[in-house]
Amino acid sequence: MEYNPFDNVLHIVENAATLLGYQPSDYIMLKYPERELKVALPVKMDDGSIKVFEGFRVQHSTSRGPAKGGIRYHQQVNMDEVKALAAWMTFKCAVVNIPFGGGKGGIVVDPSTLSKGELCRLTRRFTAMIYPIIGPDKDIPAPDVGTNTEVMGWIMDTYSMFQGHSVPGVVTGKPLAIGGALGRADATGRGVMLNTQFILKKLGIKKENVTVAVQGMGNVGGAYAKLMAKEGYKIVAVSDVSGAIYCPQGLNIPEILEHVKTGFLSDYNAPGITRLSNEELLTLDVTVLAPAALENQINETNADQIKAKIIVEGANGPTTVAADNILNQKGVVVVPDILANAGGVIVSYFEWVQNIQSVSWNEEEVNEKLKNIMHKAFCDVWNLSQEKQESLRTAAYLIAVKRVVEAKKIRGVFP
Ligand code: GLU
C-alpha cells in the first residue's frame, strides 16, 4: 500500500480548519507550499566517475517567520514526502509557538554508501544549489534522518564562503565549535521524554508500572531511550533497520547504544533477549510505544493490533490517518508528532537566537527553557482536547492551524 504523506497532512488540516469554522479562503494557502525547489547535484565520486543526485528544498509557510526544518538524506526521499515534512514543520513551530514557518529538504541518497569526501562534495553542491533561497532570515536548515552535525558544518561553511564572512545562523544542529547549541544533540529525544512524562502524569500511571518500546535507534530514538533509561524507566524493546530486540525484564540501554555506534542490533547479544521484527515491536503489549523512525509505520494493516496504551510520536508522520481513527476508537492515547518531537526545533530556535546575538547559553539554561516551552505547549493541547473532547492530535492542529491562519490574516494577501 502506498501512502502519500502530503495527502495525510491535507486531510488533518482540512479537518482542523472545519472544526475552527474557517471558510476555504481562510486556509486554502496552507494546502500549497510557498516554494518547491528541485535540484540536480552532480558529484565527482572517489573513482573519478560523475553521479547525479536529486535534491529538494520546500518552504511550506513563512507566515510566522523564516522557514525552518531539517534536511534528510535517504534513498526514499521524494517531493511529496518533503512537502509533507515541510508542512509538519509549519504546524510544529506553531503549536509550540516559536517564531518560524516550515520548510524541509532532502536528497535521494543512501548516505552509508558514500565516502566522507563524496558526502561532503554532495552537501556543498546541494548548499550551492539552494543558496538563493536559504539564509538566517529566510530559511534555516537543520539535521534530519541521515544527516548530522558534520553535514550542518559543511552547509554553514559553504554558505559562509559565498557570503564572504561566517554566517552561523544559516543552519542549526551545527558542531559546538562553530556555534552549535549545548543540548541540541539530545533535544528531540529529550522533548519526546518530557511529553512521555507529562502524559503519564495526566493519566496517573506510575513510573514503576511503565514499560517502553522504541522503534529506531537514531538521533531521536537513541537519545530518547538513553534519557528514559537514565530516569529509571524500563525499556523492554528497541529496534534499528536490522530488526528489534525484546527483553521483558528490561534492556541494558547504555550497552546497546555503545554497540549501535559501530554495528547493528542484529549483531548485539545479551542474556534473555528475544529477536523480533520491526513490525512485531510495534504490536508489543507495553505502556508506551515510541515510533522514532520513518513515516507510515502504524497504518490500517497493524493499527488494530497495537496493544500499547500510549503512543508518543518521535518520528514525523509515523501514523496514517486511517490508523489514527482506529487508535482513537481503541482508546489508545497518541501524543502527536508535531508536539512530541518538537524538542529538536525548539533547541534549534535557541541555537539560532544565540547565533544572531553572538551569545552563548549553558546546557542547564537550554534544558530548562526547553522544558518550559514543552510544558506550556503540552498543557495547551491537553486542555483543549479535554474541553473539545477531541484527540490530542486534533487539539494540536486546532492550535497550530489557528496560529498560522491568524498570522496570514493579519499580514494579508499580497499585493
Ligand atoms: N528535523 C527535525 C524535525 O523534524 C528538526 C528540525 C529543525 O531543527 O529545524 O523536527
Short mmCIF file of C-alpha atoms and ligand atoms in Angstrom, two decimals:
data_model
loop_
_atom_site.label_atom_id
_atom_site.label_comp_id
_atom_site.label_asym_id
_atom_site.label_seq_id
_atom_site.Cartn_x
_atom_site.Cartn_y
_atom_site.Cartn_z
CA MET A 1 0.00 0.00 0.00
CA GLU A 2 1.36 3.41 -0.99
CA TYR A 3 0.66 6.37 1.26
CA ASN A 4 1.09 9.93 0.16
CA PRO A 5 2.18 11.74 3.33
CA PHE A 6 1.23 15.15 1.92
CA ASP A 7 -2.38 13.95 1.46
CA ASN A 8 -2.22 12.87 5.10
CA VAL A 9 -1.32 16.44 6.15
CA LEU A 10 -4.00 18.00 3.93
CA HIS A 11 -6.63 15.77 5.48
CA ILE A 12 -5.68 16.76 9.04
CA VAL A 13 -5.52 20.47 8.17
CA GLU A 14 -8.91 20.34 6.46
CA ASN A 15 -10.42 18.66 9.50
CA ALA A 16 -8.95 21.24 11.92
CA ALA A 17 -9.97 24.19 9.72
CA THR A 18 -13.54 22.89 9.51
CA LEU A 19 -13.73 22.46 13.29
CA LEU A 20 -12.44 26.02 13.66
CA GLY A 21 -15.30 27.20 11.45
CA TYR A 22 -12.99 28.60 8.76
CA GLN A 23 -14.04 29.25 5.19
CA PRO A 24 -11.85 27.68 2.49
CA SER A 25 -10.43 31.11 1.59
CA ASP A 26 -9.11 31.45 5.17
CA TYR A 27 -6.87 28.40 4.95
CA ILE A 28 -6.57 27.38 1.28
CA MET A 29 -2.98 28.68 1.13
CA LEU A 30 -1.94 26.08 3.73
CA LYS A 31 -2.57 23.42 1.11
CA TYR A 32 0.09 24.84 -1.21
CA PRO A 33 3.76 25.07 -0.20
CA GLU A 34 5.01 28.62 -0.89
CA ARG A 35 8.09 27.35 -2.76
CA GLU A 36 9.25 23.99 -4.10
CA LEU A 37 12.77 23.73 -5.45
CA LYS A 38 14.15 20.64 -7.15
CA VAL A 39 17.84 20.49 -7.96
CA ALA A 40 20.25 18.15 -9.79
CA LEU A 41 23.52 17.54 -7.96
CA PRO A 42 26.48 16.24 -9.98
CA VAL A 43 29.17 14.83 -7.71
CA LYS A 44 32.66 13.64 -8.57
CA MET A 45 32.91 10.20 -6.98
CA ASP A 46 36.14 8.83 -5.50
CA ASP A 47 36.66 6.55 -8.53
CA GLY A 48 36.61 9.55 -10.88
CA SER A 49 33.10 8.95 -12.27
CA ILE A 50 30.31 11.53 -12.06
CA LYS A 51 27.00 10.70 -10.42
CA VAL A 52 23.96 12.95 -10.37
CA PHE A 53 21.74 13.01 -7.27
CA GLU A 54 18.35 14.68 -6.91
CA GLY A 55 17.68 17.16 -4.14
CA PHE A 56 14.72 19.18 -2.86
CA ARG A 57 14.00 22.16 -0.64
CA VAL A 58 10.41 23.08 0.11
CA GLN A 59 9.23 26.15 2.02
CA HIS A 60 5.70 25.39 3.11
CA SER A 61 4.97 28.60 5.00
CA THR A 62 6.78 31.74 6.12
CA SER A 63 3.73 33.45 7.61
CA ARG A 64 5.02 33.22 11.20
CA GLY A 65 8.72 33.64 10.47
CA PRO A 66 11.55 32.23 8.34
CA ALA A 67 11.06 28.68 7.03
CA LYS A 68 12.66 26.13 9.37
CA GLY A 69 13.29 22.44 9.04
CA GLY A 70 15.77 19.66 8.50
CA ILE A 71 17.48 18.04 5.55
CA ARG A 72 17.01 14.32 5.01
CA TYR A 73 19.45 12.02 3.19
CA HIS A 74 17.58 8.82 2.39
CA GLN A 75 17.07 6.63 -0.65
CA GLN A 76 13.27 7.01 -0.46
CA VAL A 77 13.14 10.82 -0.34
CA ASN A 78 10.67 12.29 -2.85
CA MET A 79 8.88 15.59 -3.40
CA ASP A 80 5.61 14.53 -1.73
CA GLU A 81 7.47 13.40 1.35
CA VAL A 82 9.48 16.64 1.54
CA LYS A 83 6.27 18.69 1.09
CA ALA A 84 4.63 16.79 3.96
CA LEU A 85 7.67 17.16 6.18
CA ALA A 86 7.79 20.90 5.40
CA ALA A 87 4.11 21.31 6.30
CA TRP A 88 4.58 19.37 9.55
CA MET A 89 7.35 21.85 10.44
CA THR A 90 4.93 24.77 9.95
CA PHE A 91 2.46 23.26 12.40
CA LYS A 92 5.17 22.04 14.78
CA CYS A 93 6.63 25.53 15.14
CA ALA A 94 3.13 26.96 15.51
CA VAL A 95 1.94 24.55 18.20
CA VAL A 96 4.98 25.23 20.40
CA ASN A 97 4.76 28.92 19.45
CA ILE A 98 8.28 29.64 18.20
CA PRO A 99 8.59 32.34 15.50
CA PHE A 100 9.28 30.14 12.49
CA GLY A 101 7.41 28.84 9.48
CA GLY A 102 8.07 25.41 8.00
CA GLY A 103 10.48 24.04 5.44
CA LYS A 104 12.25 20.80 4.65
CA GLY A 105 14.85 19.47 2.29
CA GLY A 106 16.19 16.16 1.15
CA ILE A 107 18.48 14.30 -1.19
CA VAL A 108 17.70 10.90 -2.74
CA VAL A 109 20.75 9.04 -1.46
CA ASP A 110 21.71 6.29 0.96
CA PRO A 111 24.46 8.16 2.81
CA SER A 112 26.01 4.93 4.11
CA THR A 113 27.10 4.12 0.53
CA LEU A 114 29.19 7.31 0.14
CA SER A 115 32.68 8.07 1.42
CA LYS A 116 33.13 11.10 3.64
CA GLY A 117 34.62 13.06 0.76
CA GLU A 118 31.69 12.21 -1.52
CA LEU A 119 29.21 13.17 1.21
CA CYS A 120 30.99 16.48 1.73
CA ARG A 121 31.01 17.31 -2.01
CA LEU A 122 27.33 16.33 -2.31
CA THR A 123 26.42 18.55 0.65
CA ARG A 124 28.42 21.51 -0.63
CA ARG A 125 26.87 21.24 -4.11
CA PHE A 126 23.39 21.00 -2.58
CA THR A 127 24.07 24.08 -0.44
CA ALA A 128 25.23 25.97 -3.54
CA MET A 129 22.06 24.97 -5.39
CA ILE A 130 19.67 26.03 -2.63
CA TYR A 131 21.82 29.05 -1.71
CA PRO A 132 19.47 31.66 -3.27
CA ILE A 133 16.56 30.66 -1.03
CA ILE A 134 18.24 29.95 2.34
CA GLY A 135 19.64 32.36 4.95
CA PRO A 136 19.19 33.23 8.64
CA ASP A 137 16.17 35.42 7.84
CA LYS A 138 14.78 33.27 5.02
CA ASP A 139 15.08 29.54 5.57
CA ILE A 140 17.22 27.74 8.13
CA PRO A 141 18.05 24.05 7.55
CA ALA A 142 18.91 21.53 10.30
CA PRO A 143 19.62 17.80 10.64
CA ASP A 144 17.04 15.11 9.93
CA VAL A 145 17.20 11.39 9.07
CA GLY A 146 20.61 10.58 7.54
CA THR A 147 22.30 13.91 8.30
CA ASN A 148 24.29 15.06 11.35
CA THR A 149 26.32 17.90 12.87
CA GLU A 150 29.19 17.35 10.44
CA VAL A 151 26.87 17.84 7.44
CA MET A 152 25.49 21.01 9.07
CA GLY A 153 29.08 22.27 9.47
CA TRP A 154 29.68 21.84 5.72
CA ILE A 155 26.43 23.73 4.95
CA MET A 156 27.46 26.57 7.27
CA ASP A 157 30.92 26.77 5.69
CA THR A 158 29.68 26.68 2.10
CA TYR A 159 27.07 29.39 2.70
CA SER A 160 29.66 31.50 4.55
CA MET A 161 32.17 31.18 1.69
CA PHE A 162 29.62 32.65 -0.74
CA GLN A 163 28.78 35.46 1.70
CA GLY A 164 32.44 36.27 2.37
CA HIS A 165 32.03 36.02 6.16
CA SER A 166 30.86 33.49 8.75
CA VAL A 167 27.10 33.13 9.00
CA PRO A 168 26.41 30.64 11.82
CA GLY A 169 22.68 31.44 11.89
CA VAL A 170 22.06 29.96 8.41
CA VAL A 171 21.78 26.42 9.78
CA THR A 172 21.19 24.77 13.17
CA GLY A 173 22.38 21.50 14.65
CA LYS A 174 25.98 22.57 13.98
CA PRO A 175 29.06 21.28 15.81
CA LEU A 176 29.60 23.16 19.10
CA ALA A 177 32.91 24.62 17.90
CA ILE A 178 31.19 26.68 15.18
CA GLY A 179 28.11 27.90 17.03
CA GLY A 180 26.12 24.76 17.79
CA ALA A 181 23.92 24.83 20.90
CA LEU A 182 24.63 22.81 24.01
CA GLY A 183 21.77 20.35 24.43
CA ARG A 184 20.82 20.28 20.71
CA ALA A 185 22.10 16.73 20.10
CA ASP A 186 19.67 15.15 22.58
CA ALA A 187 16.94 17.79 22.26
CA THR A 188 14.44 15.84 20.15
CA GLY A 189 14.77 12.76 22.36
CA ARG A 190 14.53 14.93 25.47
CA GLY A 191 11.33 16.50 24.16
CA VAL A 192 9.85 13.06 23.48
CA MET A 193 10.78 12.07 27.04
CA LEU A 194 9.19 15.20 28.52
CA ASN A 195 5.97 14.52 26.62
CA THR A 196 6.02 10.91 27.86
CA GLN A 197 6.38 12.11 31.44
CA PHE A 198 3.64 14.73 31.04
CA ILE A 199 1.15 12.24 29.59
CA LEU A 200 1.94 9.53 32.16
CA LYS A 201 1.28 12.09 34.90
CA LYS A 202 -2.03 13.17 33.38
CA LEU A 203 -3.13 9.54 33.10
CA GLY A 204 -1.96 8.76 36.64
CA ILE A 205 0.45 5.98 35.59
CA LYS A 206 3.40 5.46 37.93
CA LYS A 207 6.98 5.03 36.67
CA GLU A 208 7.37 1.57 38.25
CA ASN A 209 4.44 0.25 36.17
CA VAL A 210 5.73 1.60 32.83
CA THR A 211 7.28 -0.45 30.04
CA VAL A 212 8.57 1.21 26.88
CA ALA A 213 9.24 0.06 23.30
CA VAL A 214 11.23 2.30 20.95
CA GLN A 215 11.30 1.91 17.17
CA GLY A 216 14.53 3.43 15.82
CA MET A 217 17.94 3.94 17.46
CA GLY A 218 18.95 7.06 15.53
CA ASN A 219 19.28 10.59 16.82
CA VAL A 220 15.73 10.60 18.20
CA GLY A 221 15.14 7.01 19.38
CA GLY A 222 18.68 6.62 20.73
CA ALA A 223 18.60 9.80 22.82
CA TYR A 224 15.06 9.03 23.98
CA ALA A 225 16.00 5.51 25.13
CA LYS A 226 19.14 6.85 26.84
CA LEU A 227 17.31 9.61 28.73
CA MET A 228 14.32 7.42 29.64
CA ALA A 229 16.62 4.67 30.99
CA LYS A 230 18.55 7.29 32.96
CA GLU A 231 15.27 8.47 34.51
CA GLY A 232 14.61 4.89 35.63
CA TYR A 233 12.03 3.76 33.05
CA LYS A 234 12.13 0.14 31.90
CA ILE A 235 12.86 -0.07 28.16
CA VAL A 236 11.80 -3.56 27.05
CA ALA A 237 12.28 -3.31 23.29
CA VAL A 238 14.30 -1.28 20.78
CA SER A 239 14.95 -1.62 17.05
CA ASP A 240 17.08 -0.38 14.17
CA VAL A 241 16.96 -1.16 10.44
CA SER A 242 18.29 -4.69 11.14
CA GLY A 243 15.36 -5.62 13.42
CA ALA A 244 14.25 -5.44 17.05
CA ILE A 245 15.30 -6.94 20.38
CA TYR A 246 12.98 -7.56 23.31
CA CYS A 247 13.54 -8.38 26.97
CA PRO A 248 10.58 -8.16 29.39
CA GLN A 249 12.98 -7.59 32.33
CA GLY A 250 14.39 -4.51 30.62
CA LEU A 251 17.31 -3.90 28.24
CA ASN A 252 20.77 -2.55 29.06
CA ILE A 253 20.40 0.69 27.09
CA PRO A 254 23.92 2.18 27.66
CA GLU A 255 25.47 -1.08 26.40
CA ILE A 256 23.14 -1.16 23.38
CA LEU A 257 23.90 2.47 22.50
CA GLU A 258 27.62 1.73 22.64
CA HIS A 259 27.03 -1.23 20.30
CA VAL A 260 24.98 0.66 17.69
CA LYS A 261 27.66 3.37 17.37
CA THR A 262 29.51 1.00 15.05
CA GLY A 263 27.21 -2.00 14.48
CA PHE A 264 23.66 -3.23 14.01
CA LEU A 265 21.29 -4.61 16.63
CA SER A 266 21.19 -7.91 14.74
CA ASP A 267 24.78 -8.48 15.98
CA TYR A 268 24.02 -7.50 19.59
CA ASN A 269 23.73 -10.29 22.11
CA ALA A 270 22.77 -10.38 25.79
CA PRO A 271 21.18 -12.97 28.08
CA GLY A 272 17.37 -13.06 27.96
CA ILE A 273 16.81 -11.15 24.71
CA THR A 274 14.39 -12.28 22.01
CA ARG A 275 14.69 -11.08 18.40
CA LEU A 276 11.63 -9.55 16.76
CA SER A 277 10.91 -7.78 13.52
CA ASN A 278 10.24 -4.04 13.48
CA GLU A 279 6.56 -4.84 12.83
CA GLU A 280 6.40 -7.14 15.86
CA LEU A 281 7.90 -4.44 18.08
CA LEU A 282 5.01 -2.12 17.18
CA THR A 283 2.40 -4.56 18.48
CA LEU A 284 4.06 -5.40 21.83
CA ASP A 285 1.95 -5.13 24.98
CA VAL A 286 3.69 -2.13 26.54
CA THR A 287 2.67 1.06 28.31
CA VAL A 288 4.44 3.40 25.91
CA LEU A 289 5.31 2.88 22.26
CA ALA A 290 7.63 5.47 20.73
CA PRO A 291 7.90 5.18 16.94
CA ALA A 292 11.09 7.13 16.22
CA ALA A 293 11.95 6.07 12.67
CA LEU A 294 10.10 6.89 9.44
CA GLU A 295 6.55 7.70 8.28
CA ASN A 296 3.51 5.42 7.92
CA GLN A 297 4.77 2.71 10.30
CA ILE A 298 1.39 2.47 12.02
CA ASN A 299 -1.21 2.03 9.31
CA GLU A 300 -4.51 0.23 8.78
CA THR A 301 -2.74 -3.12 8.45
CA ASN A 302 -1.43 -3.09 12.04
CA ALA A 303 -3.30 -0.36 13.97
CA ASP A 304 -5.86 -2.87 15.15
CA GLN A 305 -3.15 -4.99 16.75
CA ILE A 306 -1.49 -2.16 18.69
CA LYS A 307 -1.53 -3.01 22.41
CA ALA A 308 0.34 -0.01 23.78
CA LYS A 309 -1.70 2.31 25.99
CA ILE A 310 0.18 5.39 24.86
CA ILE A 311 1.97 6.27 21.63
CA VAL A 312 4.46 9.15 21.73
CA GLU A 313 5.46 10.01 18.17
CA GLY A 314 9.20 10.63 17.97
CA ALA A 315 9.14 10.34 14.17
CA ASN A 316 7.34 12.68 11.80
CA GLY A 317 4.12 11.16 10.46
CA PRO A 318 4.51 7.61 11.84
CA THR A 319 0.70 7.12 11.96
CA THR A 320 -1.54 7.26 8.88
CA VAL A 321 -4.97 8.93 9.00
CA ALA A 322 -6.78 5.59 8.82
CA ALA A 323 -4.64 4.17 11.64
CA ASP A 324 -5.23 7.25 13.74
CA ASN A 325 -9.01 6.67 13.57
CA ILE A 326 -8.59 3.04 14.61
CA LEU A 327 -6.32 4.01 17.53
CA ASN A 328 -8.82 6.65 18.69
CA GLN A 329 -11.63 4.10 18.65
CA LYS A 330 -9.48 1.67 20.63
CA GLY A 331 -8.76 4.38 23.21
CA VAL A 332 -5.01 4.48 22.58
CA VAL A 333 -3.69 7.90 23.64
CA VAL A 334 -1.46 9.38 20.93
CA VAL A 335 0.84 12.32 21.67
CA PRO A 336 1.17 13.65 18.10
CA ASP A 337 4.47 14.20 16.28
CA ILE A 338 4.13 17.97 15.90
CA LEU A 339 4.11 18.25 19.70
CA ALA A 340 6.06 15.16 20.81
CA ASN A 341 9.13 15.65 18.63
CA ALA A 342 9.27 19.46 18.68
CA GLY A 343 12.20 19.47 21.14
CA GLY A 344 14.68 19.44 18.25
CA VAL A 345 13.35 22.53 16.55
CA ILE A 346 12.84 24.33 19.87
CA VAL A 347 16.54 23.97 20.66
CA SER A 348 17.32 24.84 17.02
CA TYR A 349 15.46 28.07 17.73
CA PHE A 350 17.69 28.61 20.80
CA GLU A 351 20.76 27.94 18.65
CA TRP A 352 19.64 30.49 16.05
CA VAL A 353 18.81 33.07 18.75
CA GLN A 354 22.32 32.65 20.25
CA ASN A 355 23.95 32.84 16.79
CA ILE A 356 22.26 36.03 15.66
CA GLN A 357 23.01 37.72 19.01
CA SER A 358 26.53 36.25 19.38
CA VAL A 359 25.81 34.96 22.88
CA SER A 360 26.01 31.50 24.40
CA TRP A 361 23.82 29.78 26.97
CA ASN A 362 24.82 26.87 29.20
CA GLU A 363 23.21 23.44 28.92
CA GLU A 364 21.08 23.79 32.07
CA GLU A 365 19.64 27.01 30.71
CA VAL A 366 18.84 25.35 27.37
CA ASN A 367 17.18 22.32 29.00
CA GLU A 368 15.21 24.48 31.40
CA LYS A 369 13.90 26.71 28.60
CA LEU A 370 13.05 23.62 26.51
CA LYS A 371 11.08 22.14 29.38
CA ASN A 372 9.13 25.36 29.95
CA ILE A 373 8.12 25.70 26.29
CA MET A 374 7.23 21.99 26.03
CA HIS A 375 5.20 22.03 29.22
CA LYS A 376 3.17 25.04 28.15
CA ALA A 377 2.52 23.54 24.69
CA PHE A 378 1.59 20.15 26.15
CA CYS A 379 -0.83 21.71 28.66
CA ASP A 380 -2.45 23.90 25.97
CA VAL A 381 -3.01 20.83 23.79
CA TRP A 382 -4.17 18.63 26.66
CA ASN A 383 -6.62 21.24 28.00
CA LEU A 384 -8.11 21.91 24.58
CA SER A 385 -8.51 18.20 23.90
CA GLN A 386 -10.37 17.83 27.21
CA GLU A 387 -12.54 20.86 26.53
CA LYS A 388 -13.46 19.84 22.97
CA GLN A 389 -13.41 16.09 23.59
CA GLU A 390 -11.08 15.64 20.65
CA SER A 391 -7.85 13.65 20.28
CA LEU A 392 -4.54 15.27 21.23
CA ARG A 393 -3.67 15.37 17.51
CA THR A 394 -6.83 17.26 16.60
CA ALA A 395 -6.30 19.64 19.53
CA ALA A 396 -2.67 20.27 18.49
CA TYR A 397 -3.79 21.09 14.94
CA LEU A 398 -6.61 23.33 16.18
CA ILE A 399 -4.00 25.43 17.99
CA ALA A 400 -1.42 25.30 15.20
CA VAL A 401 -3.75 25.96 12.25
CA LYS A 402 -5.35 28.86 14.11
CA ARG A 403 -1.96 30.49 14.76
CA VAL A 404 -0.86 30.18 11.13
CA VAL A 405 -4.20 31.39 9.73
CA GLU A 406 -4.21 34.36 12.13
CA ALA A 407 -0.70 35.38 11.11
CA LYS A 408 -1.66 35.11 7.46
CA LYS A 409 -4.85 37.13 8.02
CA ILE A 410 -3.02 39.93 9.83
CA ARG A 411 -0.38 40.11 7.11
CA GLY A 412 -2.99 39.97 4.33
CA VAL A 413 -2.68 38.71 0.80
CA PHE A 414 -0.05 40.46 -1.30
CA PRO A 415 -0.47 42.52 -3.47
N1 GLU B 1 14.45 17.59 11.61
C1 GLU B 1 13.92 17.97 12.88
C2 GLU B 1 12.41 17.90 12.87
O1 GLU B 1 11.82 17.20 12.09
C3 GLU B 1 14.49 19.29 13.37
C4 GLU B 1 14.23 20.47 12.51
C5 GLU B 1 14.95 21.73 12.97
O2 GLU B 1 15.61 21.72 14.00
O3 GLU B 1 14.83 22.73 12.26
O4 GLU B 1 11.76 18.50 13.69
#
